[in-house]
Short mmCIF file of C-alpha atoms in Angstrom, two decimals:
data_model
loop_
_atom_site.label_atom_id
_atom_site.label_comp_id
_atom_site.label_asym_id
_atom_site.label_seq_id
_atom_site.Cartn_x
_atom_site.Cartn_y
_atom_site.Cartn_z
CA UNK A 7 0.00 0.00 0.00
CA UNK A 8 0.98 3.52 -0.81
CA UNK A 9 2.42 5.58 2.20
CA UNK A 10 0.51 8.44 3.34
CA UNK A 11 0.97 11.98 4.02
CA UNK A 12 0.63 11.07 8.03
CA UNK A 13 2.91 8.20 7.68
CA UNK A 14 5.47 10.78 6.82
CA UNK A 15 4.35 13.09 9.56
CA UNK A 16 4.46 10.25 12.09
CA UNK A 17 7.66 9.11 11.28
CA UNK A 18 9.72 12.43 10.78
CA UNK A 19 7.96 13.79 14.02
CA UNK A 20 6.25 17.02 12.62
CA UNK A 21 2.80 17.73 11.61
CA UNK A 22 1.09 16.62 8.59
CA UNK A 23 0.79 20.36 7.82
CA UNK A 24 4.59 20.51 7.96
CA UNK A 25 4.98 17.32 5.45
CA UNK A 26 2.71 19.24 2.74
CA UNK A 27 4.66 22.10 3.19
CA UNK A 28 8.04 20.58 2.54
CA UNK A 29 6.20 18.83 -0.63
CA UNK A 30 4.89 21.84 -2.01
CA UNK A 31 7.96 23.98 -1.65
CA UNK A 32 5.33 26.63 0.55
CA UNK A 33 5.53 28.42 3.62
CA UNK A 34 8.85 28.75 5.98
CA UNK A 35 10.13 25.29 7.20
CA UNK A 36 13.22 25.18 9.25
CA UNK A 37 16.27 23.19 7.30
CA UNK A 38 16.63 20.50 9.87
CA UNK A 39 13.08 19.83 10.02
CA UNK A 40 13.23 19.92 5.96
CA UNK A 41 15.48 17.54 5.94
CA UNK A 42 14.08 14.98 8.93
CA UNK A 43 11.14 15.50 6.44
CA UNK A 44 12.60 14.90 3.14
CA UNK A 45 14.22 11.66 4.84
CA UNK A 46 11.15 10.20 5.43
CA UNK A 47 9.60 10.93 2.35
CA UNK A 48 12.55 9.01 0.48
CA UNK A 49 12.30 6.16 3.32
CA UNK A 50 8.75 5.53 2.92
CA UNK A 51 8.96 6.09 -0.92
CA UNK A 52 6.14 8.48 -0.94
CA UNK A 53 4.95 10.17 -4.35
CA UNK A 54 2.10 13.01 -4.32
CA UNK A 55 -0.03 12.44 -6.70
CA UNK A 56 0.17 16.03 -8.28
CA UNK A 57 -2.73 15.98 -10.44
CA UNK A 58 -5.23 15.64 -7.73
CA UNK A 59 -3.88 17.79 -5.20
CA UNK A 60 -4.00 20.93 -7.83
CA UNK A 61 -7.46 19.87 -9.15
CA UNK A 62 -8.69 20.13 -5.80
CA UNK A 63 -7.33 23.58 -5.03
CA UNK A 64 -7.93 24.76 -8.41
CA UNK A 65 -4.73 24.95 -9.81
CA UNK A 66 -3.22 23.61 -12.85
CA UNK A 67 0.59 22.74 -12.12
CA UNK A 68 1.27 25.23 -14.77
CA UNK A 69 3.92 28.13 -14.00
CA UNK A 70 4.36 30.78 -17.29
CA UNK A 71 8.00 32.24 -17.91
CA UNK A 72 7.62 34.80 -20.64
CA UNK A 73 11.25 36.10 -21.58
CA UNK A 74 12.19 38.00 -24.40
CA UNK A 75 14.44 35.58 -26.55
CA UNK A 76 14.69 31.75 -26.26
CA UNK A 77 17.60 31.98 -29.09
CA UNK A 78 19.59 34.41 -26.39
CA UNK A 79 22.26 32.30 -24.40
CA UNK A 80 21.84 34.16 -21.47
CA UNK A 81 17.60 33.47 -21.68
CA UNK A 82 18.23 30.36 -22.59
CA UNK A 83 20.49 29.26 -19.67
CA UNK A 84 17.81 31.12 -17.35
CA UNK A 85 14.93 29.47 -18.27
CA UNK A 86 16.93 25.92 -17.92
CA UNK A 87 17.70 26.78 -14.30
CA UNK A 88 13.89 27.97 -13.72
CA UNK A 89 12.91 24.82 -15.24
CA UNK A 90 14.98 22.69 -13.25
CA UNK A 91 13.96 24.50 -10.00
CA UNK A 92 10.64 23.84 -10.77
CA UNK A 93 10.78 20.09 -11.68
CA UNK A 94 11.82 19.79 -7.89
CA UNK A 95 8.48 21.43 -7.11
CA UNK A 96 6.67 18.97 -9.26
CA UNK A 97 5.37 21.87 -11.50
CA UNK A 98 5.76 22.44 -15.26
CA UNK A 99 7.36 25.40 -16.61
CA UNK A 100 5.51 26.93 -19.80
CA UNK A 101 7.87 29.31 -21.65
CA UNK A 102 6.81 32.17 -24.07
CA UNK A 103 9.06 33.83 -25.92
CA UNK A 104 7.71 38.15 -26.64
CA UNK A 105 10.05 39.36 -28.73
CA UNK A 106 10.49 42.96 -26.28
CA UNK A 107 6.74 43.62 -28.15
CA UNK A 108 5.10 45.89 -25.55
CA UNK A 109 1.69 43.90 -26.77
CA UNK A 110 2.84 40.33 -26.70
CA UNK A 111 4.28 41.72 -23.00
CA UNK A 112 0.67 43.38 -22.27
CA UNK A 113 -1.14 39.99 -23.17
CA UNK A 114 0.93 37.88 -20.80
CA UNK A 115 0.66 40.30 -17.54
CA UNK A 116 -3.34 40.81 -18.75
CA UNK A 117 -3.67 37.05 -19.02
CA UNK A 118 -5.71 37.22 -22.48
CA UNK A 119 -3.04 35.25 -23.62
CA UNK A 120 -4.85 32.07 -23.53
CA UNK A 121 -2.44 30.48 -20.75
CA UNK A 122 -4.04 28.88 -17.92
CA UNK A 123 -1.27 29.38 -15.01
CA UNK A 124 -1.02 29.29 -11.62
CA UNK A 125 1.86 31.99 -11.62
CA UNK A 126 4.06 33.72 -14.17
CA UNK A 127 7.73 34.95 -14.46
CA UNK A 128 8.30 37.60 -16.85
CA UNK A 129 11.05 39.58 -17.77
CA UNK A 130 9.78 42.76 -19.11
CA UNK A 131 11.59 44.96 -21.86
CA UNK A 132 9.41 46.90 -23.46
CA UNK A 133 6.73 48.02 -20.37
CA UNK A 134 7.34 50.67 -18.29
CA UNK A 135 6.94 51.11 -14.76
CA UNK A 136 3.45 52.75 -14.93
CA UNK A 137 2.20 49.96 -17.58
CA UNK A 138 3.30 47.28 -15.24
CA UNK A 139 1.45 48.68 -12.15
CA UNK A 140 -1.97 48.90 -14.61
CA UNK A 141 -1.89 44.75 -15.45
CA UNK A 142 -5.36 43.35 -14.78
CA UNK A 143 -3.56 40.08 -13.78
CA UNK A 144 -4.99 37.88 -10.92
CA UNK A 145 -2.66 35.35 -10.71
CA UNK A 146 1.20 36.08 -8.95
CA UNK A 147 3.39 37.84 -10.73
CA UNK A 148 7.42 37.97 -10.58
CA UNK A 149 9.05 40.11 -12.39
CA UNK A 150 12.86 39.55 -13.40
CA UNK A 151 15.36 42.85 -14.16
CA UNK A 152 15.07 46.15 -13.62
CA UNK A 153 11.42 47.41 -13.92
CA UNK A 154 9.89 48.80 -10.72
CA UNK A 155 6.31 48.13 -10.90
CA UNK A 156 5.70 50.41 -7.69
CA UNK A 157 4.74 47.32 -5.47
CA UNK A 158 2.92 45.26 -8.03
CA UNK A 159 4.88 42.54 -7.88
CA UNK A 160 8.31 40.79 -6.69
CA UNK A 161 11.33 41.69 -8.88
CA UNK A 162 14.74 39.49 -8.79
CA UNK A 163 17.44 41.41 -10.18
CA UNK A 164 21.11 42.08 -10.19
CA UNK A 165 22.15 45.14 -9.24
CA UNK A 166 22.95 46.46 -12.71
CA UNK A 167 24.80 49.75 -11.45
CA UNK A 168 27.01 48.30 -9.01
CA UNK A 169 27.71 45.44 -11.90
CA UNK A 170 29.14 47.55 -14.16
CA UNK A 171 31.00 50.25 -12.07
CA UNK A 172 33.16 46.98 -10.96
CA UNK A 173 33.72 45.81 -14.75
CA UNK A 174 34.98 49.49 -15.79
CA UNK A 175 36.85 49.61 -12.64
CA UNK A 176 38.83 46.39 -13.51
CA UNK A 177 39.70 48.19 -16.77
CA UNK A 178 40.46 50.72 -15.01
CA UNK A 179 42.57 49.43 -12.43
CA UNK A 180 44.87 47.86 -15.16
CA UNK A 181 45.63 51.01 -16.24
CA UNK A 182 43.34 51.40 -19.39
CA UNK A 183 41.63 55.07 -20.09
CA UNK A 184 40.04 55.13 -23.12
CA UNK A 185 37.56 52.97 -22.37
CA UNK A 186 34.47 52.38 -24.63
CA UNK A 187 31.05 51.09 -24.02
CA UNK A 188 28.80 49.02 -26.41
CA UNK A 189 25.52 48.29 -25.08
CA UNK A 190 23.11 51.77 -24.85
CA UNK A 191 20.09 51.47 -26.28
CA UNK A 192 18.97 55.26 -26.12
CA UNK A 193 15.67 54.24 -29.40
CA UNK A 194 13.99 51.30 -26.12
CA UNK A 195 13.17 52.18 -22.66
CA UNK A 196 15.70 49.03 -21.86
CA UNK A 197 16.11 50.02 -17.86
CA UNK A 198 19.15 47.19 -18.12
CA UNK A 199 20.92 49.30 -20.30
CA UNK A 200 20.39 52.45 -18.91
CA UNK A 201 21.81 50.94 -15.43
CA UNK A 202 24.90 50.01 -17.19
CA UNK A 203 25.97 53.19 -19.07
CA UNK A 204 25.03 54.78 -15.62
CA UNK A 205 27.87 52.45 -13.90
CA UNK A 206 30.25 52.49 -16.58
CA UNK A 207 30.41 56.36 -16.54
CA UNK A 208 30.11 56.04 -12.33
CA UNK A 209 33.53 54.18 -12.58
CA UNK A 210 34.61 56.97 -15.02
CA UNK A 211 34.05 59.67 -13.05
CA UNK A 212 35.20 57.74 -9.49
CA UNK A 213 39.16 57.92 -11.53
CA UNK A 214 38.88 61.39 -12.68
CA UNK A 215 37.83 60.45 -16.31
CA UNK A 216 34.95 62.23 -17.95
CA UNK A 217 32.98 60.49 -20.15
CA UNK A 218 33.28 60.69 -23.75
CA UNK A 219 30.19 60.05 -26.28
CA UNK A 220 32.33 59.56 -29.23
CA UNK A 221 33.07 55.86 -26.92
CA UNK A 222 29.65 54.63 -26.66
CA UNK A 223 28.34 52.73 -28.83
CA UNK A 224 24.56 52.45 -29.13
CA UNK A 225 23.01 49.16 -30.40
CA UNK A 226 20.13 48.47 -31.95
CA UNK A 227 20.07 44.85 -30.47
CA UNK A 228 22.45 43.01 -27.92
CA UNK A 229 23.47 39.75 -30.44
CA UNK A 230 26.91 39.37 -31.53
CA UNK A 231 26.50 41.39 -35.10
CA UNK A 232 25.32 44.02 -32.77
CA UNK A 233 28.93 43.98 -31.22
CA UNK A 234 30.61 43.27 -34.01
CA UNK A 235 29.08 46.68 -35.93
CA UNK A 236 29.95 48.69 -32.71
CA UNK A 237 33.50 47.51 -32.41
CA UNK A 238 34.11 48.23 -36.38
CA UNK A 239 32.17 51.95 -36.03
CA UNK A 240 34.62 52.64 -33.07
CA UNK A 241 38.20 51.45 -35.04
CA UNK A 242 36.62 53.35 -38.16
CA UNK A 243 36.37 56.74 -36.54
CA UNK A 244 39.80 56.89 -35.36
CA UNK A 245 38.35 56.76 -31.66
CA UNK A 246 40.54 53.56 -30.82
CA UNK A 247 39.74 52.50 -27.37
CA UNK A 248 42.41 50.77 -25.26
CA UNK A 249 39.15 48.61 -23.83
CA UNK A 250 35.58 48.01 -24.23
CA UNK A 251 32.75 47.36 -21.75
CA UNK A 252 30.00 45.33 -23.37
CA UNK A 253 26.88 45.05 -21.96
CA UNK A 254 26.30 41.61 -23.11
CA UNK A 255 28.45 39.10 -23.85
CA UNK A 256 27.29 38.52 -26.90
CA UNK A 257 28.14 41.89 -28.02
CA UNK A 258 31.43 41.53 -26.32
CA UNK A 259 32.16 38.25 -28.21
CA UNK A 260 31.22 40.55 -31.64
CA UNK A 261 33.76 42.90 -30.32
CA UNK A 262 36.18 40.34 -30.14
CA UNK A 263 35.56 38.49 -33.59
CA UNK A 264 36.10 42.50 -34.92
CA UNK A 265 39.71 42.50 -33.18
CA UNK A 266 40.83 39.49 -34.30
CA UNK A 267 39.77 40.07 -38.37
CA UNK A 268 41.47 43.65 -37.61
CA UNK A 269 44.68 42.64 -36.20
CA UNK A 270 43.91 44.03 -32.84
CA UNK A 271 45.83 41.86 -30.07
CA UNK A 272 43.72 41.16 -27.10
CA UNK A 273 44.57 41.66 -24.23
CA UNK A 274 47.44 43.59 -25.12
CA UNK A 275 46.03 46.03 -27.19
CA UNK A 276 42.78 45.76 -26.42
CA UNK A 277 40.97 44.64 -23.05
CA UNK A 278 37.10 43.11 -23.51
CA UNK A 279 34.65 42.68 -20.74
CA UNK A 280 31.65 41.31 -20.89
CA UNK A 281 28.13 40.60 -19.03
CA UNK A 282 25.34 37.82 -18.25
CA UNK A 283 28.45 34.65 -17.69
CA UNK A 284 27.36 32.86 -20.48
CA UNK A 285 28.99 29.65 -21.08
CA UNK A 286 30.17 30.51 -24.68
CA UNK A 287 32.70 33.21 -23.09
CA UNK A 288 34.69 30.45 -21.65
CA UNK A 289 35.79 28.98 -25.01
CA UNK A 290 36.38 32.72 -26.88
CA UNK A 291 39.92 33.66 -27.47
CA UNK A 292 40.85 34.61 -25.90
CA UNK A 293 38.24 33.43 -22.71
CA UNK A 294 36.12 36.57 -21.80
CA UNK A 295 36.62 38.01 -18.76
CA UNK A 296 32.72 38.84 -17.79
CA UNK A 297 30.29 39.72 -15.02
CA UNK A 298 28.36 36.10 -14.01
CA UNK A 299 25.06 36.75 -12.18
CA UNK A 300 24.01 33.93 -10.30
CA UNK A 301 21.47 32.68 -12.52
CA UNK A 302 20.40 29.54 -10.38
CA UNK A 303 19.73 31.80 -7.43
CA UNK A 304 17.40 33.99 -9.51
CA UNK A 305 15.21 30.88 -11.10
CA UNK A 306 15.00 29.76 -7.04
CA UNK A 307 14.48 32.69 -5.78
CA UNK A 308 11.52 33.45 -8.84
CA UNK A 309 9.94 30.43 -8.25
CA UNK A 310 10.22 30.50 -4.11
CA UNK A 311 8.33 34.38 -4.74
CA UNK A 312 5.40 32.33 -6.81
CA UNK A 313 5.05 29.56 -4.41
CA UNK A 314 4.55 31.85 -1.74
CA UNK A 315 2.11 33.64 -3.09
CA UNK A 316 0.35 30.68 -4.63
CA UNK A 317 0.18 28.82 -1.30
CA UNK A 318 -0.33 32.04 0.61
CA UNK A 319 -2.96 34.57 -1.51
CA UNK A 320 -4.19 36.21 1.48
CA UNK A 321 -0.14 37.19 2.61
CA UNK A 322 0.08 40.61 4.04
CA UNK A 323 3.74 40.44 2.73
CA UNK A 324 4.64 43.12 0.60
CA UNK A 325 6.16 42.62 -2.75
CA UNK A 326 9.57 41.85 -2.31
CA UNK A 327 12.57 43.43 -4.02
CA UNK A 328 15.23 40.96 -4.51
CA UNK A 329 19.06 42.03 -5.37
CA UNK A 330 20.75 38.68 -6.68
CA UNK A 331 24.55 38.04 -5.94
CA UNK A 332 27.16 38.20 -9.08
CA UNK A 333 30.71 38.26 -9.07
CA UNK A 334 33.33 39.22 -11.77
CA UNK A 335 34.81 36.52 -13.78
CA UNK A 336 38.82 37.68 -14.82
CA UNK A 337 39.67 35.73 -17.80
CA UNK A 338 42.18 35.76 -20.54
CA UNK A 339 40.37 38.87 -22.36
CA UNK A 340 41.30 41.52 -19.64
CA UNK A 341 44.71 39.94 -18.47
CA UNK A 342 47.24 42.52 -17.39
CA UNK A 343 49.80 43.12 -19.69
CA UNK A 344 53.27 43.84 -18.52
#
């Protein structure tokens, strides 16, 4: 016979309440008690059955992560971590990919998109603040970057400014000056973007540089041609930069294709630095040196934010504002050069 939730309970010493909590991934369990509980549950063998326990408090299993592009490395090694996290919570993960359309965006946070969900994750590029706090949605809502919906929902995020004053800095401190930027995106209300000229030109300022326009390098998109155009515009003009700041680092591996086809040595002549810690970086040449968010902590913290408010509708928690950990990532593409 089948063990039951109170078999667990009895035999890891907690409440039955506690067992369906550890399940479900809801409410706040203590780590020893998860794991007396989770002990059990393998010991006893015991398997929810998944189906019935959402049919009977009307949910569907069915968790929506709308991001911008699926063909985007950094996206795409996102929505594998939020996928994984949410296999361990026995729910399925159904992805939409909008392009940056504000409409396609609008539909998903409306929910006149046709998806039946229990939650959705969205990361937002074309709706601004005041359009985010106006969504009709009645299901949870996490939102993932930099858009401040004004306490609509929870929002996971790096802190984009901070980020990028300590990638300009490392430049910087290896005593480069004319530094550029590729990555602004002045024609899209991209707040990601904005953040990171804001840090680049913090760091600029912090070592007595000012700024200089003629060294960013507005994008239209943030793909490798997109780098690759920026980095050929820059040696073009005559405004040779000792190092470039990419905001991607897909742009930054365009940069880098650019310097190599133009006989540009890097690091020597040239320093690169990237952002997002994509796993293609590693394997550039030479390997990009690159700002890694910690992209597992943001699908667990996303999906820990949903279950929450799934489990718990009638919280009097505010929406939480969630600043995820990242760390700099010195590789062969910003080496110092005796």
């Amino acid at each position: 016979m089948s063990s039951r939730l109170k078999d667990v309970a009895a035999l890891a010493g907690v409440s039955t309440r506690t067992v369906s909590n550890v399940v479900s991934g809801s409410g706040s369990v203590a780590e020893e008690t998860r794991a007396r509980v989770q002990a059990a549950l393998d010991e006893l063998g015991y398997r929810p059955n998944v189906a019935a326990r959402n049919l009977r408090a009307g949910r569907t299993g069915l968790i929506g992560l709308a991001i911008p592009e699926l063909y985007s490395p950094y996206f795409g090694e996102l929505a594998s971590q939020i996928v994984h996290a949410a296999q361990e919570r026995s729910w399925t993960v159904v992805i939409d990919q909008t392009f940056g359309d504000p409409d396609a965006e609008r539909r998903l946070l409306d929910g006149t998109g046709g998806r039946l969900v229990d939650g959705l994750i969205i990361s937002p590029w074309a709706l601004g603040p005041e359009e985010l706090t106006n969504t009709s949605r009645d299901v949870p809502v996490v939102l993932l970057g930099e858009r401040q919906p004004h306490g609509l929902a929870d929002r996971v995020a790096v802190d984009n400014v901070l980020a990028a004053e300590e990638a300009t800095s490392h430049l910087l401190a290896s005593g480069r000056r004319r530094i550029a930027a590729i990555g602004p995106q002045p024609h899209l209300r991209n707040e990601t973007a904005r953040q990171r000229l804001e840090g680049y030109r913090n760091a600029l300022r912090g070592a007595g540089l000012q700024p200089d326009r003629a060294l960013e390098q507005a994008v239209t998109t943030l793909h490798r041609k997109d780098g690759a155009q920026a980095m050929t515009a820059l040696l073009d003009a005559g405004t040779r930069p000792d190092a470039v700041f990419a905001f991607t680092d897909e742009l930054a591996l365009g940069a880098l294709h650019v310097a190599h086809q133009r006989g540009v040595s890097v690091p020597r002549e040239l320093a690169v630095v990237g952002f997002d810690g994509i796993e293609d970086g590693q394997y550039a040449n030479p390997p990009l040196t690159t700002v890694v968010p910690d992209k597992r902590q943001i699908a667990e913290r996303a999906l820990q934010c949903l279950a929450d408010r799934i489990y718990s509708p009638a919280s009097a928690v505010p929406p939480l504002d969630i600043v995820i950990p990242h760390h700099l990532e010195v590789r062969g593409s910003s080496a110092q050069v005796d």
